[in-house]
Amino acid sequence: MKRMQCDVLVVGGGGAGLMSAFSAARKGARVLVVNKGKVQRSGATIMAPGAISAVDDRWKEKGDSREAHFEDTLRGGCFLNDQEMVRILCERSPELVLELERMGALFQRKADGTSYMLRTDGGHSHARSPFLEDRTGREMLKALSSALAQLHVPFQENVLVTRLAKEDGRIAGAVGIDTETAEPVIFESRAVVLATGGGGSVYENTDNSLDLTGDGYALALEVGVPLRDMEFVQFYPAGFLFPPSLRGMLAGLLYYCRLYNAAGERFMERYDPERLEMSTRDRVSRAIMQEVEEGRGTPHGGVYMDMTYHEPGYIAKMAPALHATYRNMGVDPEKDRVEIAPTAHFFMGGMAVDRHWSSCLPGLFGSGEVCGGMHGANRLSQNALAEILVSGRVSGEEAARYALGVSTGRIHPEEGAAEGQKIRDMLAVREGDSPLAIRKEIQSIMWTHGGVHRTADSLKKALREILLLSRRPVVISSRDCCMNREILEALEIPGMLKTSEAILRSALAREESRGAHFRRDYPETGDGRFLVNFHIREGRNGMEVSRKSVELPYASPEAK
């Protein structure tokens, strides 16, 4: 059994985790990054094609401002956002874009080289986001990894953290399983930053990587930290429908396309005639689903994404990775349309944290998508990469400040031994279902009954089936502990089930439609009753949902 010590343990090696680690190390803390997979080869940031929303006098468009960015974000989130967090995002993201560039990141510039080229997308009133082709996230990770190497911050890769440890009412570290050997690993630390990303893999159609299974949500719940806003799952409008091997993966960027139904109509003219495809993602996704359900869908059950109106070579220049995918499929984006449909993309909800990205458990912080509060009911495009930078900076600095003022936590060896026994117990099961079979059933349930369109009946049905699945035994076919992928898949199942249950219970409680949460049985938005955040925590008899009134220190729906 391995035992490791540090001041700040960062759980997750995506953009949020690496920025947290960099910020904590720069404050003098001994930092360790533990990641379920390989850094720069797993998580969501590496796949992010978009841009980083940031308004600064050095590159902003005429008429734009940080106040406009703030207002756009609140409107997009239907005023359920934590307004203090949004204010911090808008104020601090520009300086961090420049810091990334000093680390070595490249962003596209205008022809004269003096200013960034800027993107806009759904919900933004101005183009305000620096980017690099369709690989902005990859560029961020490359720069952050290089900066961490210079600070000699170690990575512990291929370790799944299965449990957070507490001592005297505060965080003491974590216990994990080495996925290559199935051996337990103990991490003793003074502070922990959860940066485990979202849980898109609970849905059948998702553009998330396979490793985003809601681990952080389950870890937080188990130590008594509530989640908030879990009903709000963003479905990106443009996921591949065909071929089956690519189903759900991100198929295109809305700012480079027009959408048509099978009748040849640019249907967004009916739903948002002013912004069209640049409407917020929740509205575009619902519009696509409505077109399909009313009989105007394409042969595979979606709509057409058209990029043929661009000048020759434009898509290859601006989105080279996607262009290569199209060509490998035998599709020419200058001539052919692509069938698309919504796909699970981002979780607006997550661990409840304050403006320091600190949870109610002393010493436990969060960073990135695992945290709720920033985006409210719907995330604006390009705010995710900005959130990675800002939440990583604040959580890392705050974790270091806290850690340097307390002693290192102690974890009894028995806690590591218990995780090892868990593996032995799993391998001893002889009757049940494979981890893959249960995973697919979770995904089918959530997609069918807890997806873009919801009703009380569909949500209750999904909840019943998820609770039944949680009692079903899991069988691992191979008894070998070395490089056994099924062990990792089996360990991920509890997090997927907890995440699914949190989504469904929160969605049942919100009897209205708002942002990414659409109830067919309650199609209207009810500011009178539901200008609230739903919090969910583990109680004596399972998950409990409570409501908390939204704080509106700067802006309210009445003033919009």
XYZ file of C-alpha atoms in Angstrom:
560
model
C 0.000 0.000 0.000
C 1.377 3.380 -1.051
C 1.220 6.347 1.342
C 1.927 9.876 0.116
C 1.878 13.272 1.854
C 1.443 16.830 0.620
C 0.001 20.181 1.663
C -2.580 20.425 -1.129
C -3.947 17.386 -2.958
C -5.567 18.220 -6.295
C -7.925 15.484 -7.497
C -8.178 15.822 -11.269
C -5.676 16.641 -13.993
C -7.738 18.691 -16.434
C -7.496 22.435 -16.903
C -9.192 23.285 -13.591
C -6.990 20.910 -11.612
C -3.779 22.080 -13.235
C -4.598 25.741 -12.666
C -5.428 24.974 -9.017
C -2.138 23.098 -8.635
C -0.140 25.893 -10.263
C -1.767 28.556 -8.097
C -1.267 26.592 -4.862
C 2.362 25.752 -5.664
C 3.132 29.358 -6.472
C 1.975 30.234 -2.946
C 4.551 27.891 -1.436
C 2.435 24.780 -0.819
C 3.673 21.251 -1.561
C 1.205 20.107 -4.200
C 0.362 16.685 -5.617
C -1.958 16.116 -8.572
C -3.760 12.755 -8.702
C -5.590 11.868 -11.895
C -7.749 8.909 -12.949
C -6.070 8.801 -16.351
C -3.090 10.386 -18.034
C -2.722 14.158 -17.804
C -3.258 15.730 -21.249
C -4.922 12.487 -22.352
C -8.117 12.453 -20.280
C -10.899 14.710 -19.032
C -12.866 17.424 -20.813
C -10.401 20.291 -21.273
C -8.263 18.412 -23.784
C -11.358 18.090 -26.001
C -12.565 21.691 -25.681
C -12.530 23.413 -29.081
C -13.998 26.761 -28.070
C -12.638 29.956 -26.546
C -12.114 31.812 -23.258
C -14.606 34.564 -22.495
C -12.737 37.619 -21.257
C -13.310 41.357 -21.753
C -10.302 43.664 -21.607
C -9.557 47.126 -22.968
C -6.642 45.689 -24.937
C -8.864 43.602 -27.199
C -12.571 44.231 -26.539
C -15.099 45.176 -29.198
C -16.602 48.651 -29.198
C -19.499 48.760 -26.753
C -18.461 45.677 -24.820
C -17.570 45.717 -21.133
C -17.113 43.428 -18.167
C -20.493 44.610 -16.957
C -22.044 43.430 -20.238
C -20.326 40.044 -19.811
C -21.734 39.887 -16.283
C -25.255 40.714 -17.436
C -25.126 38.227 -20.330
C -24.055 35.466 -17.936
C -26.880 36.189 -15.488
C -29.482 36.311 -18.243
C -28.159 33.082 -19.698
C -28.317 31.453 -16.266
C -31.892 32.716 -15.698
C -30.672 34.513 -12.541
C -29.957 31.348 -10.590
C -26.208 32.046 -10.709
C -24.131 32.910 -7.672
C -23.667 36.565 -8.625
C -20.497 36.993 -6.577
C -18.869 34.130 -8.492
C -19.956 35.610 -11.820
C -18.524 38.988 -10.836
C -15.188 37.339 -10.010
C -15.237 35.459 -13.338
C -15.754 38.625 -15.369
C -13.148 40.605 -13.449
C -10.375 38.017 -13.346
C -10.545 36.032 -16.589
C -8.685 38.655 -18.710
C -5.569 38.646 -16.511
C -5.483 34.847 -16.626
C -5.697 34.754 -20.425
C -2.572 36.913 -20.430
C -0.940 34.665 -17.831
C -1.567 31.631 -20.036
C 0.109 33.448 -22.896
C 3.113 34.167 -20.688
C 3.247 30.419 -19.937
C 3.530 29.795 -23.666
C -0.044 29.409 -24.876
C -0.801 30.744 -28.340
C -4.006 32.541 -29.300
C -5.012 33.672 -32.758
C -4.398 37.305 -33.528
C -5.630 39.758 -36.103
C -3.585 40.303 -39.238
C -1.635 43.193 -37.699
C -0.689 40.997 -34.721
C -1.631 43.638 -32.149
C -4.853 42.144 -30.809
C -6.617 38.822 -30.399
C -9.170 37.528 -32.853
C -12.389 37.043 -30.883
C -15.245 34.557 -31.026
C -18.829 34.842 -29.932
C -21.479 32.203 -29.414
C -24.891 31.628 -27.910
C -25.936 34.177 -25.310
C -23.017 36.594 -25.648
C -23.873 40.106 -26.838
C -20.358 40.666 -28.246
C -17.412 38.718 -29.585
C -15.178 38.664 -26.522
C -13.340 35.337 -26.416
C -9.704 34.633 -27.423
C -9.124 31.202 -28.989
C -6.813 28.977 -31.004
C -8.477 27.233 -33.953
C -10.593 24.406 -32.481
C -8.036 23.302 -29.914
C -8.102 26.029 -27.274
C -8.415 23.548 -24.411
C -5.457 21.522 -25.630
C -3.356 24.671 -25.802
C -4.320 25.579 -22.228
C -3.296 22.159 -20.924
C 0.016 22.275 -22.751
C 0.893 25.635 -21.205
C -0.225 24.658 -17.700
C 1.611 21.325 -17.775
C 4.795 23.101 -18.787
C 4.403 25.637 -15.973
C 3.867 22.862 -13.418
C 6.955 21.034 -14.647
C 8.997 24.161 -13.945
C 7.589 24.194 -10.398
C 8.387 20.453 -10.012
C 4.785 19.563 -9.125
C 4.399 15.749 -9.311
C 1.535 13.882 -10.982
C 0.179 10.578 -9.685
C -1.593 9.205 -12.746
C -3.944 6.227 -13.215
C -5.303 6.459 -9.664
C -9.041 6.726 -9.017
C -9.839 8.502 -5.754
C -12.653 6.482 -4.188
C -13.085 8.246 -0.864
C -12.254 11.480 0.907
C -10.976 11.185 4.478
C -11.895 13.410 7.432
C -10.255 13.985 10.809
C -11.680 16.122 13.639
C -14.285 17.663 11.358
C -11.905 18.707 8.575
C -10.406 17.154 5.482
C -7.465 14.814 6.038
C -6.779 13.630 2.489
C -8.089 10.870 0.271
C -7.870 7.173 -0.484
C -7.685 5.809 -4.001
C -7.105 2.714 -6.111
C -4.226 2.335 -8.546
C -6.077 1.287 -11.700
C -3.037 -0.560 -13.073
C -2.505 -2.797 -10.009
C -5.792 -2.484 -8.032
C -3.722 -1.586 -4.963
C -4.929 1.092 -2.498
C -3.136 4.437 -2.231
C -3.383 6.803 0.754
C -2.925 10.546 0.260
C -2.498 12.512 3.477
C -2.907 16.245 2.982
C -3.905 19.458 4.695
C -6.314 20.521 1.954
C -7.997 18.874 -1.029
C -9.163 20.518 -4.252
C -11.741 18.480 -6.155
C -11.362 19.089 -9.893
C -12.926 15.917 -11.249
C -15.078 17.498 -13.954
C -18.666 16.599 -14.766
C -20.651 13.441 -15.345
C -21.738 13.409 -18.983
C -21.128 9.667 -19.222
C -24.381 9.006 -17.353
C -26.098 9.812 -20.668
C -26.260 7.620 -23.756
C -25.378 10.474 -26.099
C -22.537 12.634 -24.805
C -19.506 14.428 -26.165
C -17.703 13.913 -22.833
C -14.793 11.516 -22.512
C -15.544 8.104 -20.997
C -13.876 8.985 -17.691
C -16.324 11.759 -16.748
C -18.587 9.662 -14.549
C -19.571 12.024 -11.720
C -16.836 10.869 -9.323
C -16.525 14.240 -7.584
C -20.253 14.572 -6.937
C -20.305 11.219 -5.149
C -17.142 12.039 -3.173
C -18.650 15.314 -1.958
C -21.963 13.739 -0.944
C -20.224 11.003 1.039
C -18.465 13.529 3.308
C -21.617 15.569 3.900
C -21.075 18.346 1.340
C -24.262 19.236 -0.563
C -24.670 19.588 -4.314
C -26.686 22.375 -5.907
C -28.526 22.900 -9.218
C -28.061 19.299 -10.371
C -31.208 19.415 -12.506
C -29.416 21.673 -14.980
C -27.559 19.572 -17.555
C -26.586 21.320 -20.758
C -27.176 19.486 -24.020
C -24.966 20.804 -26.794
C -27.070 21.093 -29.971
C -24.498 19.692 -32.420
C -23.607 16.089 -31.663
C -22.963 13.518 -34.380
C -25.829 11.152 -35.177
C -24.005 9.027 -37.727
C -21.903 6.890 -37.981
C -22.716 4.987 -34.727
C -19.051 5.023 -33.657
C -19.187 8.831 -33.393
C -22.722 9.158 -32.052
C -22.882 11.915 -29.454
C -19.438 13.349 -30.116
C -19.193 17.071 -30.828
C -19.942 17.546 -34.514
C -19.423 21.233 -35.086
C -19.287 24.774 -33.738
C -22.518 26.730 -33.901
C -20.816 29.979 -34.881
C -19.657 28.312 -38.110
C -22.960 26.755 -39.185
C -26.622 27.146 -40.014
C -29.259 24.619 -39.028
C -31.969 23.247 -41.341
C -34.732 20.702 -40.896
C -35.616 17.984 -43.387
C -37.982 20.401 -45.170
C -35.059 22.734 -45.890
C -36.218 25.397 -43.394
C -33.773 27.372 -41.282
C -35.974 26.571 -38.317
C -34.296 28.782 -35.707
C -36.126 31.673 -37.372
C -39.227 30.355 -35.566
C -37.638 30.031 -32.128
C -35.225 32.963 -31.887
C -35.396 35.102 -35.054
C -32.917 37.658 -33.735
C -30.068 35.376 -32.649
C -30.859 32.233 -34.700
C -28.092 29.645 -34.083
C -26.415 32.101 -31.722
C -29.237 31.667 -29.234
C -28.437 29.973 -25.935
C -27.727 26.265 -26.165
C -30.806 25.221 -24.223
C -33.095 26.983 -26.689
C -31.345 25.554 -29.746
C -31.401 22.020 -28.314
C -35.105 22.225 -27.481
C -35.822 23.604 -30.950
C -34.049 20.648 -32.571
C -35.985 18.159 -30.452
C -39.263 19.866 -31.294
C -38.498 19.794 -35.027
C -37.818 16.067 -34.831
C -40.887 15.302 -32.704
C -43.130 17.253 -35.099
C -41.948 15.195 -38.064
C -39.390 17.530 -39.622
C -36.315 15.547 -38.598
C -33.622 13.949 -40.735
C -33.424 10.174 -41.494
C -31.402 9.443 -38.336
C -33.574 11.615 -36.080
C -31.887 15.012 -36.040
C -31.421 18.111 -38.207
C -28.856 19.238 -40.741
C -25.808 21.339 -39.912
C -24.746 23.358 -42.937
C -21.329 24.968 -43.452
C -21.355 25.161 -47.254
C -21.938 28.909 -47.306
C -18.364 29.658 -46.203
C -15.643 30.487 -48.676
C -13.441 27.541 -49.716
C -10.871 26.580 -47.083
C -12.533 28.481 -44.231
C -13.528 25.466 -42.099
C -10.169 23.792 -42.669
C -8.453 26.944 -41.424
C -10.662 27.751 -38.438
C -11.524 24.216 -37.262
C -8.771 21.919 -38.556
C -9.417 19.051 -36.136
C -13.113 18.916 -36.940
C -12.366 19.291 -40.641
C -10.080 16.251 -40.473
C -12.892 14.284 -38.793
C -15.335 15.243 -41.537
C -12.947 14.166 -44.257
C -12.206 10.867 -42.504
C -15.961 10.246 -42.531
C -16.090 10.936 -46.249
C -17.867 14.256 -45.719
C -16.804 17.471 -47.425
C -18.072 20.385 -45.272
C -17.825 22.678 -48.294
C -20.416 20.543 -50.126
C -22.210 18.270 -47.661
C -24.465 18.758 -44.684
C -23.991 16.811 -41.442
C -26.800 15.226 -39.409
C -26.738 16.356 -35.783
C -28.786 16.149 -32.591
C -28.331 17.344 -28.985
C -25.760 15.573 -26.818
C -25.030 15.790 -23.081
C -22.269 18.345 -22.740
C -21.912 20.149 -19.378
C -23.222 20.137 -15.803
C -24.180 23.546 -14.452
C -24.752 22.016 -11.015
C -22.222 20.533 -8.648
C -20.613 20.841 -5.240
C -21.880 23.842 -3.279
C -18.988 26.269 -2.755
C -18.623 29.924 -1.788
C -16.797 32.741 -3.582
C -13.491 31.257 -2.389
C -14.504 27.945 -4.018
C -14.494 26.483 -0.493
C -17.065 23.907 0.633
C -18.741 23.637 4.034
C -16.146 20.999 5.028
C -12.982 22.816 6.203
C -10.095 22.091 3.870
C -12.200 20.880 0.929
C -12.227 23.148 -2.120
C -13.494 22.729 -5.671
C -12.478 23.869 -9.126
C -14.168 23.753 -12.510
C -17.228 21.795 -13.562
C -17.450 19.762 -10.349
C -18.675 22.966 -8.646
C -22.122 24.509 -8.939
C -23.115 28.162 -8.777
C -21.313 29.933 -11.593
C -23.689 29.216 -14.450
C -27.133 29.002 -12.874
C -29.663 27.325 -15.151
C -27.579 27.420 -18.327
C -23.931 28.041 -19.185
C -23.017 30.488 -21.897
C -20.597 29.157 -24.467
C -16.949 29.998 -23.718
C -17.599 30.645 -20.021
C -16.398 27.118 -19.187
C -12.748 27.712 -20.067
C -12.869 31.055 -18.266
C -14.314 29.304 -15.224
C -11.476 26.763 -15.322
C -8.914 29.548 -15.061
C -10.678 31.662 -12.449
C -11.880 28.875 -10.165
C -8.477 27.207 -10.449
C -6.687 30.398 -9.488
C -8.939 31.190 -6.517
C -9.286 27.629 -5.183
C -5.556 26.947 -5.485
C -4.569 30.097 -3.627
C -7.211 29.588 -0.941
C -6.285 25.923 -0.482
C -2.627 26.880 -0.056
C -3.497 29.603 2.446
C -5.610 27.174 4.457
C -3.096 24.305 4.249
C -0.149 26.373 5.418
C -2.049 27.199 8.604
C -2.988 23.654 9.728
C -1.269 20.340 10.347
C -1.198 17.453 7.886
C -4.126 15.090 8.271
C -3.607 11.516 9.422
C -5.322 8.583 7.720
C -5.317 5.231 9.488
C -3.943 2.352 7.382
C -7.232 0.526 7.949
C -8.939 3.041 5.679
C -6.663 2.028 2.823
C -7.100 -1.636 3.694
C -10.874 -1.200 3.475
C -10.546 -0.038 -0.128
C -8.384 -3.050 -0.895
C -11.035 -5.302 0.656
C -13.630 -3.614 -1.544
C -11.736 -4.836 -4.615
C -11.482 -8.379 -3.245
C -15.205 -8.394 -2.496
C -15.985 -7.223 -6.027
C -13.850 -9.989 -7.527
C -15.629 -12.588 -5.399
C -19.087 -11.850 -6.896
C -20.175 -14.676 -9.223
C -23.691 -13.685 -10.297
C -24.871 -10.328 -11.626
C -24.241 -7.993 -14.535
C -21.034 -6.727 -16.062
C -19.982 -3.126 -15.331
C -20.467 -2.303 -19.007
C -24.020 -3.663 -19.028
C -24.986 -1.599 -15.962
C -23.278 1.479 -17.392
C -25.270 1.153 -20.623
C -28.512 0.714 -18.687
C -27.837 3.884 -16.665
C -27.146 5.781 -19.880
C -30.305 4.505 -21.568
C -32.482 5.377 -18.563
C -31.078 8.880 -18.240
C -31.242 9.649 -21.954
C -34.780 8.347 -22.389
C -36.349 9.713 -19.200
C -34.055 12.469 -17.894
C -32.805 14.110 -21.070
C -33.770 17.284 -22.926
C -37.530 16.926 -22.340
C -38.812 15.785 -18.934
C -42.093 15.102 -17.130
C -42.929 13.988 -13.601
C -43.816 10.526 -14.926
C -40.568 10.137 -16.885
C -38.442 11.357 -13.988
C -40.167 9.087 -11.457
C -39.752 6.115 -13.783
C -36.055 6.891 -14.205
C -35.580 7.286 -10.455
C -37.214 3.921 -9.728
C -34.998 2.202 -12.273
C -31.809 3.899 -11.044
C -32.556 2.886 -7.439
C -33.138 -0.713 -8.553
C -29.852 -0.667 -10.469
C -28.006 0.471 -7.358
C -28.901 -2.838 -5.716
C -27.862 -5.006 -8.638
C -24.607 -6.963 -8.141
C -21.689 -6.279 -10.469
C -19.652 -9.172 -11.860
C -16.072 -8.740 -13.060
C -15.218 -11.475 -15.548
C -11.446 -11.480 -15.069
C -9.967 -12.186 -11.607
C -6.637 -10.623 -12.513
C -5.889 -7.348 -10.685
C -3.236 -6.184 -13.130
C -4.455 -3.768 -15.845
C -8.060 -4.940 -15.394
C -10.255 -2.316 -17.035
C -13.406 -3.866 -15.571
C -12.278 -3.022 -12.029
C -12.142 0.665 -12.931
C -15.539 0.452 -14.649
C -17.036 -1.248 -11.593
C -15.602 1.427 -9.283
C -17.188 4.129 -11.463
C -20.712 2.685 -11.223
C -21.554 4.101 -7.727
C -20.610 7.621 -8.836
C -22.748 7.311 -11.964
C -25.726 6.103 -9.918
C -25.342 8.870 -7.309
C -25.014 11.507 -10.008
C -28.081 10.218 -11.845
C -30.155 10.138 -8.661
C -29.141 13.709 -7.790
C -30.171 14.932 -11.253
C -33.533 13.169 -11.118
C -34.487 14.221 -7.588
C -33.573 17.841 -8.294
C -35.452 17.788 -11.616
C -38.560 16.423 -9.905
C -38.430 19.218 -7.337
C -38.246 21.971 -9.967
C -41.817 22.100 -11.271
C -41.129 24.686 -13.967
C -39.028 25.093 -17.095
C -35.911 27.217 -16.808
C -32.676 27.215 -18.778
C -31.486 23.718 -19.562
C -34.277 22.145 -17.485
C -37.448 21.705 -19.566
C -40.565 20.131 -18.067
C -43.307 19.337 -20.582
C -45.801 19.272 -17.708
C -44.611 22.666 -16.429
C -43.537 24.565 -19.579
C -43.594 28.034 -18.003
C -40.913 29.732 -15.887
C -42.143 30.499 -12.377
C -40.026 33.249 -10.834
C -42.547 33.571 -8.017
C -42.023 30.043 -6.682
C -38.816 28.814 -8.259
C -36.290 31.620 -8.069
C -34.470 29.173 -5.795
C -31.502 26.828 -5.851
C -32.165 23.208 -4.973
C -29.542 21.639 -2.742
C -29.206 17.908 -2.334
C -27.365 15.977 0.374
C -27.183 12.512 1.858
C -29.629 12.043 4.724
C -30.440 9.145 6.988
C -32.896 7.731 4.475
C -31.067 8.636 1.291
C -30.794 11.842 -0.703
C -32.737 14.837 0.567
C -33.639 17.934 -1.456
C -33.967 21.391 0.069
C -34.553 24.841 -1.390
C -32.591 27.999 -0.852
C -33.670 31.421 -2.099
C -31.400 32.946 -4.706
C -29.376 35.926 -3.526
C -29.652 38.877 -5.932
C -27.072 41.458 -4.782
C -26.469 43.040 -8.188
C -29.295 42.207 -10.602
C -32.733 40.582 -10.630
C -35.138 39.268 -13.279
C -37.387 42.289 -12.805
C -34.533 44.571 -13.882
C -33.615 42.616 -17.000
